C-alpha positions as YAML, in Angstrom:
chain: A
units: angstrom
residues:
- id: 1
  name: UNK
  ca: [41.12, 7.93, 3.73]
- id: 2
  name: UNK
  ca: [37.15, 7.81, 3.67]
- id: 3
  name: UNK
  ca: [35.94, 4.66, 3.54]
- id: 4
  name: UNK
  ca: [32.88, 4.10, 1.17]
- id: 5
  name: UNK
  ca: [30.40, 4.44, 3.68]
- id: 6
  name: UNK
  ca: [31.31, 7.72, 4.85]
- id: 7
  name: UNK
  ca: [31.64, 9.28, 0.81]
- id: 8
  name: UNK
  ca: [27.70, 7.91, 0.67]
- id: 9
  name: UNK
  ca: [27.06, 9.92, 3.69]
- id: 10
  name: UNK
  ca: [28.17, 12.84, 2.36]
- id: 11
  name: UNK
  ca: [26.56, 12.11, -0.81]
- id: 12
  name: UNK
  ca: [23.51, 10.91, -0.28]
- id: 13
  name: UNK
  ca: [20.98, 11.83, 2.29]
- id: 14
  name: UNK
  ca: [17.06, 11.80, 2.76]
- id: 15
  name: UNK
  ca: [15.44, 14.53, 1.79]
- id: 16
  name: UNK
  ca: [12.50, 12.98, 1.10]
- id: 17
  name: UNK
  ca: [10.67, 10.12, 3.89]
- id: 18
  name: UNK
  ca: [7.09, 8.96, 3.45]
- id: 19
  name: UNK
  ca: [5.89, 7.30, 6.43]
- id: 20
  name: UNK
  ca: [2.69, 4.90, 6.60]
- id: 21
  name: UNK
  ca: [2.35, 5.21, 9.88]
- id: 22
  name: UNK
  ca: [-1.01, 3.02, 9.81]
- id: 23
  name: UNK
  ca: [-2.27, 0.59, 7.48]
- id: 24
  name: UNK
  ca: [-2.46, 1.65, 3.91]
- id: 25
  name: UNK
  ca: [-5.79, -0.21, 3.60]
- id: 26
  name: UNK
  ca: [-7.91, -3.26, 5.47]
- id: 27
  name: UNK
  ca: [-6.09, -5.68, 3.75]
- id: 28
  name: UNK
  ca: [-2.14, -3.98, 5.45]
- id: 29
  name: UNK
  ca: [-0.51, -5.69, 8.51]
- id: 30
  name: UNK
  ca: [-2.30, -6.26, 11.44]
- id: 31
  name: UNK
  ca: [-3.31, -2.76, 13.61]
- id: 32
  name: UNK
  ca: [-1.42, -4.75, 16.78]
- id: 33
  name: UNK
  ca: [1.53, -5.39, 14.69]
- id: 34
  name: UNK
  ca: [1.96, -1.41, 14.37]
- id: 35
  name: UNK
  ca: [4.78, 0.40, 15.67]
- id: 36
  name: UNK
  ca: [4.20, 1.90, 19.05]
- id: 37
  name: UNK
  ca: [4.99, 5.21, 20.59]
- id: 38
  name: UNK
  ca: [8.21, 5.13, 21.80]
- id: 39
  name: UNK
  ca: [9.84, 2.89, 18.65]
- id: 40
  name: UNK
  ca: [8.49, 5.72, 16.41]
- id: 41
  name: UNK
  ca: [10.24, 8.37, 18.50]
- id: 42
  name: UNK
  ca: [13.50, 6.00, 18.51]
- id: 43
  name: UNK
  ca: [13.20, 6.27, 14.40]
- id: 44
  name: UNK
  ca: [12.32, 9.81, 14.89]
- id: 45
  name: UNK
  ca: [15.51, 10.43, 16.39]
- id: 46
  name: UNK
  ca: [17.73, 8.10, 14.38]
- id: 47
  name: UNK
  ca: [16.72, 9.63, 11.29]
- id: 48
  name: UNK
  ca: [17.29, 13.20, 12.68]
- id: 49
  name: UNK
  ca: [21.03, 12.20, 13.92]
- id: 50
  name: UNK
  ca: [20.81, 11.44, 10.04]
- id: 51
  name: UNK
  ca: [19.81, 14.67, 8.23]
- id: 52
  name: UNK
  ca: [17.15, 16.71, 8.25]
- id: 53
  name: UNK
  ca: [14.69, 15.47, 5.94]
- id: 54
  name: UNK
  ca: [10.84, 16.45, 5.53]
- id: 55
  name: UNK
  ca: [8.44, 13.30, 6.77]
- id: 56
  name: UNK
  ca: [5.15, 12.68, 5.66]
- id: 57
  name: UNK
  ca: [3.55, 11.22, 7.90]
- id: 58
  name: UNK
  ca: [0.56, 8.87, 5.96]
- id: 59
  name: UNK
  ca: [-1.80, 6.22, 6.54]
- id: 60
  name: UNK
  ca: [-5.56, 4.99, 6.86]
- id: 61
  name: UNK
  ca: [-7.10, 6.85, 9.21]
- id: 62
  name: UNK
  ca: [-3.52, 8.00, 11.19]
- id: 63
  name: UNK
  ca: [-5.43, 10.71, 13.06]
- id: 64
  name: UNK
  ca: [-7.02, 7.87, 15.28]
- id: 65
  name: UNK
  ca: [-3.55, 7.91, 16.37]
- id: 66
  name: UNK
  ca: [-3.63, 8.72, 19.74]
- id: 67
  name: UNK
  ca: [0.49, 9.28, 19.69]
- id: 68
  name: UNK
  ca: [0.19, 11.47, 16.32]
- id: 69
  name: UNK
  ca: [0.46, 14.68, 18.08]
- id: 70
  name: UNK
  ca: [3.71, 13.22, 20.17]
- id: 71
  name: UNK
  ca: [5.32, 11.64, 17.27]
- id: 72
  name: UNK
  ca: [4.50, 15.52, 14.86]
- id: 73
  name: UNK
  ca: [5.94, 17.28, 18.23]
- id: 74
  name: UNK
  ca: [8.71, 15.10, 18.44]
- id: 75
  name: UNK
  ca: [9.87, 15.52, 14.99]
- id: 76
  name: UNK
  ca: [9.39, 19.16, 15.00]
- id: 77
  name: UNK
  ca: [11.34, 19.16, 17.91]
- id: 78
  name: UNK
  ca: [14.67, 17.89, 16.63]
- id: 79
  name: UNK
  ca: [14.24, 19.94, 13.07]
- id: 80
  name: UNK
  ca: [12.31, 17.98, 10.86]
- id: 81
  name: UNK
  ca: [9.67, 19.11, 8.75]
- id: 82
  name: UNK
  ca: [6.76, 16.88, 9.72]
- id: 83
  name: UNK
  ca: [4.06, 16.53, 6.97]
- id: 84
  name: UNK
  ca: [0.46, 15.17, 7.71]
- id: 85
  name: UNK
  ca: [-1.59, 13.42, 5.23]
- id: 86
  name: UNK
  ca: [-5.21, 13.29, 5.98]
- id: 87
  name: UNK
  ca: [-8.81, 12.90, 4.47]
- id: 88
  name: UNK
  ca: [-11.21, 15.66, 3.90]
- id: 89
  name: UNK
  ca: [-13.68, 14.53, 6.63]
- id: 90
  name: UNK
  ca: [-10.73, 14.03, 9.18]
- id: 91
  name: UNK
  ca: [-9.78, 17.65, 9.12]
- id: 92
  name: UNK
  ca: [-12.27, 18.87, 12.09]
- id: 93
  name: UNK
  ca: [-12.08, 22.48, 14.13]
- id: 94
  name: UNK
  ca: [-10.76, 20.55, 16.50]
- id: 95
  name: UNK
  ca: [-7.78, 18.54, 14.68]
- id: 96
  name: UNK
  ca: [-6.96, 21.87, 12.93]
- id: 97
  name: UNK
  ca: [-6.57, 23.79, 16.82]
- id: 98
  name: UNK
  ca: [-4.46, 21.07, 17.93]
- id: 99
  name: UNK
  ca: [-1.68, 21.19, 15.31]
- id: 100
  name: UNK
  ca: [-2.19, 24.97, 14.42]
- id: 101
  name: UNK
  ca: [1.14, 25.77, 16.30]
- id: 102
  name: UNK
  ca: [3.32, 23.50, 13.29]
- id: 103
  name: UNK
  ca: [2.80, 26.21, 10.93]
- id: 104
  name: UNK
  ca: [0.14, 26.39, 7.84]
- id: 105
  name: UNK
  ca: [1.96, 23.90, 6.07]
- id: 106
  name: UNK
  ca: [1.18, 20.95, 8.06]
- id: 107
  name: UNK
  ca: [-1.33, 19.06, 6.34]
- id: 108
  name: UNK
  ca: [-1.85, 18.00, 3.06]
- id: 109
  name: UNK
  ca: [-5.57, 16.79, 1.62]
- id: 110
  name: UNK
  ca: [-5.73, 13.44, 0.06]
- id: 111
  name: UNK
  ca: [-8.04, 14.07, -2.77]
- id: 112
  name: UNK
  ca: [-7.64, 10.38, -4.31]
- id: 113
  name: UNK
  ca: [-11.04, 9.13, -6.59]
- id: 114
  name: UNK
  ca: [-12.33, 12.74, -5.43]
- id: 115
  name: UNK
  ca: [-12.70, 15.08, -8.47]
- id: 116
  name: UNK
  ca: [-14.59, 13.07, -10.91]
- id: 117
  name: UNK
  ca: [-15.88, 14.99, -14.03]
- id: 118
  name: UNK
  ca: [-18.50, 15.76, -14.48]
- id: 119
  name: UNK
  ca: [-20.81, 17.54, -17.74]
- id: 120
  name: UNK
  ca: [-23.12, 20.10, -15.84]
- id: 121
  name: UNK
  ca: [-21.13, 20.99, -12.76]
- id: 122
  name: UNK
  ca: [-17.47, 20.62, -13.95]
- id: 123
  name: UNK
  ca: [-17.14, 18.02, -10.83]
- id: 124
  name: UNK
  ca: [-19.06, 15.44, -10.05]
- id: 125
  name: UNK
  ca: [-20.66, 16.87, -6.28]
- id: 126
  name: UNK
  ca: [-20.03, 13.74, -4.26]
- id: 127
  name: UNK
  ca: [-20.21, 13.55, -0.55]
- id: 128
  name: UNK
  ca: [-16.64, 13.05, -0.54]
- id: 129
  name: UNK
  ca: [-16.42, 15.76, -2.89]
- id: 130
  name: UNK
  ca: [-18.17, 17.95, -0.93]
- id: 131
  name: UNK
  ca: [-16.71, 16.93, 2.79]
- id: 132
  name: UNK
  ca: [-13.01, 18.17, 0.50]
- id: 133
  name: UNK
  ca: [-14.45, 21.82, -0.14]
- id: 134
  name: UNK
  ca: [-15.90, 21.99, 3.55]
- id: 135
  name: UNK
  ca: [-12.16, 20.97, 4.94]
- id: 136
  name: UNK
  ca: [-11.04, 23.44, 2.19]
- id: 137
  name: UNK
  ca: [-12.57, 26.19, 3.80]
- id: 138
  name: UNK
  ca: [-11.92, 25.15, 7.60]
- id: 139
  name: UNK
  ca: [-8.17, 25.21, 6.86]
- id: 140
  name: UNK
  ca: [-8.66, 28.90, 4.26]
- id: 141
  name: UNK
  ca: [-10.55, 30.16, 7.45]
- id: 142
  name: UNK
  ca: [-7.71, 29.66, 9.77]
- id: 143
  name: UNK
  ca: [-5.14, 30.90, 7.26]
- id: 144
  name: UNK
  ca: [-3.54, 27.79, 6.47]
- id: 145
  name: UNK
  ca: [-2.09, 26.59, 2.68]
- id: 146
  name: UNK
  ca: [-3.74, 24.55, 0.82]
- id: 147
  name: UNK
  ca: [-1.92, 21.43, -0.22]
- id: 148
  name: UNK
  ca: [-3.13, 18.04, -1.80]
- id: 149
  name: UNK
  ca: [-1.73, 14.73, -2.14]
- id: 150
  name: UNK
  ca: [-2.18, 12.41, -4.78]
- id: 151
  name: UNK
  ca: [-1.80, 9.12, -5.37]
- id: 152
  name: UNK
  ca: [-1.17, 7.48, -9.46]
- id: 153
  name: UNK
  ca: [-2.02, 4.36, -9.88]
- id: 154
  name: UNK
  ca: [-2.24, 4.47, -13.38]
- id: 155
  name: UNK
  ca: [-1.36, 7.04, -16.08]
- id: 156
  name: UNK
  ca: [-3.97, 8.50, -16.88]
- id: 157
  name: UNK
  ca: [-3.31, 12.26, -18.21]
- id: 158
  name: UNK
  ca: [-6.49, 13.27, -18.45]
- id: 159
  name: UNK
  ca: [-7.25, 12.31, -14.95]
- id: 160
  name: UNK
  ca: [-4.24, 14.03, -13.65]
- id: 161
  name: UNK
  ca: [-5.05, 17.07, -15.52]
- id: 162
  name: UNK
  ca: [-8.18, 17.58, -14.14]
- id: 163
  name: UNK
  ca: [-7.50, 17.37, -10.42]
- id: 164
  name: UNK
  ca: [-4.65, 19.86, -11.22]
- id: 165
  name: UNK
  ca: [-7.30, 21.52, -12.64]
- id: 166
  name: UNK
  ca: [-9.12, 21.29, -9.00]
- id: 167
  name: UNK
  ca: [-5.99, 21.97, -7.60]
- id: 168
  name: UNK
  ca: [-5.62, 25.47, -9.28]
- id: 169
  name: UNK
  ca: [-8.72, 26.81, -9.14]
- id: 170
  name: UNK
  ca: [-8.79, 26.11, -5.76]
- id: 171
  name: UNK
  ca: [-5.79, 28.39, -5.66]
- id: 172
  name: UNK
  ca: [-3.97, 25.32, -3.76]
- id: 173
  name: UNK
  ca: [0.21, 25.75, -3.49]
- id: 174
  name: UNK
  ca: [1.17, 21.99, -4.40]
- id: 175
  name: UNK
  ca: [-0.37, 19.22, -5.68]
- id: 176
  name: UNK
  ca: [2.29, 16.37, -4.40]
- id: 177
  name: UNK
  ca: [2.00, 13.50, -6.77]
- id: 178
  name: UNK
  ca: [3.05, 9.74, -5.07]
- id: 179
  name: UNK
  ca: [3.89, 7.61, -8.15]
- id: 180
  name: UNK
  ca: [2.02, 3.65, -7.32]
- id: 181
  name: UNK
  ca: [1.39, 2.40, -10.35]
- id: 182
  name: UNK
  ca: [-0.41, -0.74, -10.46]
- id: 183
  name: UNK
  ca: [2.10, -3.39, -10.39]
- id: 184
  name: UNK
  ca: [-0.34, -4.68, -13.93]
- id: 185
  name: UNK
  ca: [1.00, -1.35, -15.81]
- id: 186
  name: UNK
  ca: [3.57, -2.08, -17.89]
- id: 187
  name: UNK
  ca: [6.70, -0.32, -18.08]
- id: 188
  name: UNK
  ca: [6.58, -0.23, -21.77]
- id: 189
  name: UNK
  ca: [3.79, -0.69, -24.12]
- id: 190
  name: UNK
  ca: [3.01, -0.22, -28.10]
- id: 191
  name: UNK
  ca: [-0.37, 1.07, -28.71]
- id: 192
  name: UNK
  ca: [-1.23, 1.63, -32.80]
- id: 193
  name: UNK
  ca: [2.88, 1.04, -33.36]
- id: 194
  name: UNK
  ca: [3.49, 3.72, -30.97]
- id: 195
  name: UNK
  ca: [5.49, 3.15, -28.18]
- id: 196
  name: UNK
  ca: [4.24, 4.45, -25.12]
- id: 197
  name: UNK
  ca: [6.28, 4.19, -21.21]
- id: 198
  name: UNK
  ca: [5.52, 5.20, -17.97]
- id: 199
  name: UNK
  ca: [8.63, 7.16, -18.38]
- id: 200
  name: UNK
  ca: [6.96, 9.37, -21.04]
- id: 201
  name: UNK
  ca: [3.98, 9.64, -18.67]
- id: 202
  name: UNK
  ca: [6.15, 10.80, -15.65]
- id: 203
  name: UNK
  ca: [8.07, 13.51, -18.68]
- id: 204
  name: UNK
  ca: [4.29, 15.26, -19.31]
- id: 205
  name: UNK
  ca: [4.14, 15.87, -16.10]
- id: 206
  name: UNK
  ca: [6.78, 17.98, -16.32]
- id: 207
  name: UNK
  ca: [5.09, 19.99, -19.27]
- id: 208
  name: UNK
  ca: [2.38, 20.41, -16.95]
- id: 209
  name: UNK
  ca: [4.47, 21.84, -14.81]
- id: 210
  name: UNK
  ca: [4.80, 25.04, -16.80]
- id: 211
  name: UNK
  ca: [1.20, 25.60, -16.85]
- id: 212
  name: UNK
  ca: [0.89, 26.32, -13.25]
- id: 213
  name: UNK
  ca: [2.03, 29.37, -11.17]
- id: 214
  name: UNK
  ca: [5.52, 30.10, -9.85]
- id: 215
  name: UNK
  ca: [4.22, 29.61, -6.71]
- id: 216
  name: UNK
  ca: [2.67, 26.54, -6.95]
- id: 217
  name: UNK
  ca: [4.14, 22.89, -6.86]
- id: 218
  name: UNK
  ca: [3.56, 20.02, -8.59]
- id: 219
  name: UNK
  ca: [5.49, 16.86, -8.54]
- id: 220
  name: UNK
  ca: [5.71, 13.17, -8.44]
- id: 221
  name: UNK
  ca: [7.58, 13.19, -4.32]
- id: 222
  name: UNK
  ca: [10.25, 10.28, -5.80]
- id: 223
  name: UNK
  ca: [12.06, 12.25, -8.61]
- id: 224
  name: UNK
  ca: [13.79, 15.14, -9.74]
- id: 225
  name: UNK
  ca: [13.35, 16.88, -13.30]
- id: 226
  name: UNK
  ca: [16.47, 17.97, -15.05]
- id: 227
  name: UNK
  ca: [16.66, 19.83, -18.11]
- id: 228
  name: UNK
  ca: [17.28, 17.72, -21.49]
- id: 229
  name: UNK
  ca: [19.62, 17.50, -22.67]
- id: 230
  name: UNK
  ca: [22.22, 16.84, -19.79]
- id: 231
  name: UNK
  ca: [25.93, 15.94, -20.69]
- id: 232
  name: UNK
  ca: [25.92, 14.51, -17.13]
- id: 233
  name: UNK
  ca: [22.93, 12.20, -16.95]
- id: 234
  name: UNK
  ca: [23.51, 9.01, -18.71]
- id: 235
  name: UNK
  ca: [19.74, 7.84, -19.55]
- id: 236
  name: UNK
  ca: [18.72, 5.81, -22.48]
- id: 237
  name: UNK
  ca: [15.17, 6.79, -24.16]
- id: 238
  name: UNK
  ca: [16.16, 5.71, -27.50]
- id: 239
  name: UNK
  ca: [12.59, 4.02, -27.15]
- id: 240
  name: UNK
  ca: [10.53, 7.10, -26.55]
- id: 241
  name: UNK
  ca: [10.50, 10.80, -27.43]
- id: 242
  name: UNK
  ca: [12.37, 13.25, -25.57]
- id: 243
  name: UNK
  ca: [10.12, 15.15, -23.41]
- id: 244
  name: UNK
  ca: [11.64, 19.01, -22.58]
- id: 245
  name: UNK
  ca: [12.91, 17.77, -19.30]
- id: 246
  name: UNK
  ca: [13.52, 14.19, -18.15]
- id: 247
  name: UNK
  ca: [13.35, 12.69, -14.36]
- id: 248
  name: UNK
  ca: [15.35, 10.60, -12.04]
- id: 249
  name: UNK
  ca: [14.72, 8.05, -9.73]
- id: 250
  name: UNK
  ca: [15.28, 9.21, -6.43]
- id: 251
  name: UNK
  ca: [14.91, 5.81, -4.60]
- id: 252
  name: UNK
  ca: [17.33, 5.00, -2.52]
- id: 253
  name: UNK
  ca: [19.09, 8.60, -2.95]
- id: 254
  name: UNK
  ca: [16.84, 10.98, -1.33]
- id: 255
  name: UNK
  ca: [13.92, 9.30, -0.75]
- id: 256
  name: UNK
  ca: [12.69, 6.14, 0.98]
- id: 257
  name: UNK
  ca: [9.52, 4.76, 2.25]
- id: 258
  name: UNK
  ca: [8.92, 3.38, 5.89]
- id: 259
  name: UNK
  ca: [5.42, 0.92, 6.53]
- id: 260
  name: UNK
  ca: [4.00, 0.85, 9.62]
- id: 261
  name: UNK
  ca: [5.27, -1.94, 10.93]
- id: 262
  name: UNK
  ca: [8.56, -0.42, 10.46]
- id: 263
  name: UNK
  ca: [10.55, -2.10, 7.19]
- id: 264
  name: UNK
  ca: [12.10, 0.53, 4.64]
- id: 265
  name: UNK
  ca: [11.36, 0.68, 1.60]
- id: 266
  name: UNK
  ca: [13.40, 2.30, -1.62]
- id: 267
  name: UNK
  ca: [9.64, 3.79, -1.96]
- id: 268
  name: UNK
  ca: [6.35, 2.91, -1.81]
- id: 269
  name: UNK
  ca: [5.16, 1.74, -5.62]
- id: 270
  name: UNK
  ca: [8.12, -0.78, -6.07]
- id: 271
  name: UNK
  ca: [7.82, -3.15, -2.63]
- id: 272
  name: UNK
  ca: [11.68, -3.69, -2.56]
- id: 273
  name: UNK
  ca: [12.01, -3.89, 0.99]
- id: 274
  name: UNK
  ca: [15.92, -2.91, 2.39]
- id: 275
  name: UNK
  ca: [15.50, -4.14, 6.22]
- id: 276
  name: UNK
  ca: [13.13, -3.73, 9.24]
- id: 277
  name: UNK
  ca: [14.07, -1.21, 11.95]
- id: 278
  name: UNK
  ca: [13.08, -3.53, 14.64]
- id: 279
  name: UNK
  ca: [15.72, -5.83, 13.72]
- id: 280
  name: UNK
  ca: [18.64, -2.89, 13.56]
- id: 281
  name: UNK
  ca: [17.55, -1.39, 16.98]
- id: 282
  name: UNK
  ca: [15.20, 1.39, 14.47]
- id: 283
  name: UNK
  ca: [18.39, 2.80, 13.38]
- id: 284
  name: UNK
  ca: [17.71, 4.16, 10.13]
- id: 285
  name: UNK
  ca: [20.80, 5.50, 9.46]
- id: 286
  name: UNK
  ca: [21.92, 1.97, 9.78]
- id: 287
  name: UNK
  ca: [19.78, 0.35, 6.79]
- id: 288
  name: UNK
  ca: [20.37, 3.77, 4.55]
- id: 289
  name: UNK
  ca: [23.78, 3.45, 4.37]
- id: 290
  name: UNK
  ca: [24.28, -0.23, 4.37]
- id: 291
  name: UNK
  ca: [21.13, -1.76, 2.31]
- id: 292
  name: UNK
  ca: [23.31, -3.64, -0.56]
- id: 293
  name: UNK
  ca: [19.58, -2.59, -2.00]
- id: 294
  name: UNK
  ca: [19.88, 1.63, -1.41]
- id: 295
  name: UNK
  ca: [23.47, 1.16, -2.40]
- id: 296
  name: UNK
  ca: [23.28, -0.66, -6.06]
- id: 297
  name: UNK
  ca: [20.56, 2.38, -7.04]
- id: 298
  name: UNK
  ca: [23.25, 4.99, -5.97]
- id: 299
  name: UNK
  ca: [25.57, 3.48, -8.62]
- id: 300
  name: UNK
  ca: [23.73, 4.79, -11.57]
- id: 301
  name: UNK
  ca: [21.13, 7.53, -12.58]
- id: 302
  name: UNK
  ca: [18.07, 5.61, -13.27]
- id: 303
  name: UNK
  ca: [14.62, 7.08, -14.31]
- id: 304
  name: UNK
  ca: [11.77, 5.30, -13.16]
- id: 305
  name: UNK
  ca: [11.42, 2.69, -15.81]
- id: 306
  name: UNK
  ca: [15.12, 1.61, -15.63]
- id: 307
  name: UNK
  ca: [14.70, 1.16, -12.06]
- id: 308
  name: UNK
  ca: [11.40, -0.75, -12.03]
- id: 309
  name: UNK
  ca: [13.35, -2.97, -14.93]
- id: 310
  name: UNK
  ca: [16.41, -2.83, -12.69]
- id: 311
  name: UNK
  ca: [14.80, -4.81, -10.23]
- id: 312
  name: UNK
  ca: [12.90, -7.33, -12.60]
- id: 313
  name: UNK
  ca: [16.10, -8.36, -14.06]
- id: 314
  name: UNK
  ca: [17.75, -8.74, -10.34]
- id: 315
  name: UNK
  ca: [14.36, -10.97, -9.61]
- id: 316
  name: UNK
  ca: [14.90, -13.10, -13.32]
- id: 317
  name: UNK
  ca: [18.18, -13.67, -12.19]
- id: 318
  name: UNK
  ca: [17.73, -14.50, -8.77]
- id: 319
  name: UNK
  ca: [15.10, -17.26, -10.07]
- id: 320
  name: UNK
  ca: [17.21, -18.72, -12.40]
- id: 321
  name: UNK
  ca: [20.37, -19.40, -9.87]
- id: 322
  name: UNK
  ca: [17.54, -21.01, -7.19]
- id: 323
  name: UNK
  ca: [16.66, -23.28, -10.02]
- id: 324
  name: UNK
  ca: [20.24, -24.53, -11.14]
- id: 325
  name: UNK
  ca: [20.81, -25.03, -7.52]
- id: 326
  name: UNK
  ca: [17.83, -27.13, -7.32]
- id: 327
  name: UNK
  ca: [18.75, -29.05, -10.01]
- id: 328
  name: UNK
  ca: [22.18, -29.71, -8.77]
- id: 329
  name: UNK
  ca: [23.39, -28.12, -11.75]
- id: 330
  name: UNK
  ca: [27.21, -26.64, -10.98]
- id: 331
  name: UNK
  ca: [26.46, -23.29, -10.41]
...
């Protein structure tokens, strides 16, 4: 008889792992705080006994790493497809020649705040902007894809139309999309008595989608589109209009989010933090299959709203119980 651990196992699995390997900004934990060298490799390794998911590795300025090429050889190593995220201006000769042997597939280009409109040249020619079509042409030169990352923060169509815009005419193969919206945005809003969600922002995405090539990939990294309608997903968007396909939340599924001082995350936008791998001996399997967190999400299918709201109402209640008990109010 399986127990309900081991039907998760076979159910659910990481497909998916975004790593912050530094600091995110200035303001992130403190650099000493950082998970060495030989913890990263003990993740490495637990997540590999695991499955065999692809890792992005991300973070402010993670090629001053001195372990990166270690921890991307590592990886490798035991099957993983490692993922590096990096600026325009850190993708040097030299940084290209030392991880040419992971394939052309190895780095992706964070163009965030690069491709700015602009009236007489299309986009706005920026240092930064510039510094992305030099590293363009490095990685082109030495037969590598091109791939971008790209971080929401808000949804803004327009915005994210335009750097797909960049993205194709730069005859790019994926523009990978990671979905951290300002914790301001609302989940729902009603603009001139039309109802607007983020939902519905995440579904136009998807009608994007069919203006690119076959070939080409474009997608937030936490969800999966199905086709609409679905007789097996149970989603309500009585609120909004149906867009051609709809999404799912993959938190706590096939995706998850590590810092880098080592606490997982069901992903990176919603902060709902599952455990710390120093504390479980950085077995990840351990806090994947046993976060009470990971394991409420794999109850239902949730799109992104319904899990952001998910968690609001587990907060609300959570606040309300503390404040009976405080009042000594029989609980």
């Amino acid at each position: 008889m399986h127990t309900n651990n081991q039907i998760l196992q076979y159910e659910f699995k990481p497909r998916i792992i975004v790593w912050q390997l530094t600091t995110r900004d200035d303001t992130c934990p403190n650099r000493s705080e950082l998970l060495e060298q030989h913890e990263c490799l003990l993740i490495i390794d637990s997540i590999a006994r695991l499955a065999k998911p692809i890792v992005i590795l991300t973070g402010r300025h993670i090629i001053e790493r001195p372990d990166l090429s270690e921890i991307v050889d590592y990886g490798s190593a035991l099957g993983l497809k490692v993922i590096i995220e990096l600026l325009p201006e850190e993708i040097t000769d030299e940084i290209i020649e030392r991880f040419q042997g992971y394939g052309t597939r190895i780095f992706r280009i964070i163009i965030d705040d690069l491709i700015i409109e602009d009236i007489d040249n299309r986009y706005k020619q920026t240092e930064s902007f510039l510094n992305l079509e030099r590293a363009i042409q490095r990685l082109k030169d030495k037969s590598f894809e091109i791939h971008f990352s790209y971080t929401i923060t808000q949804p803004d169509i327009r915005k994210l139309s335009f750097n797909l815009d960049y993205a194709f005419r730069t005859a790019a193969r994926g523009l990978y999309c990671h979905l951290r919206f300002d914790k301001t945005v609302p989940e729902i809003s009603i603009f001139d008595d039309e109802v607007q969600s983020l939902d519905e922002f995440i579904g136009k995405i998807s009608e994007m989608k069919t203006l690119v090539p076959n070939d080409m990939y474009l997608s937030p990294q936490c969800v999966r589109y199905t086709p609409f309608p679905d007789e097996q997903v149970d989603l309500d968007f009585s609120a909004v209009r149906h867009p051609r396909w709809i999404h799912q939340c993959l938190a706590g599924k096939t995706f998850a989010f590590i810092d880098g001082i080592g606490r997982v995350f069901v992903c990176s936008g919603m902060c709902k933090e599952c455990g710390n791998l120093r504390d479980v001996n950085y077995d990840f399997k351990l806090i994947w299959m046993d976060s009470e967190i990971m394991n409420n999400l794999r109850e239902y299918t949730r799109s992104c709203v319904q899990t952001r709201l998910f968690f609001k109402r587990q907060k609300e209640f959570s606040t309300y119980k503390d404040q009976i008990i405080n009042e000594n109010i029989e609980w």
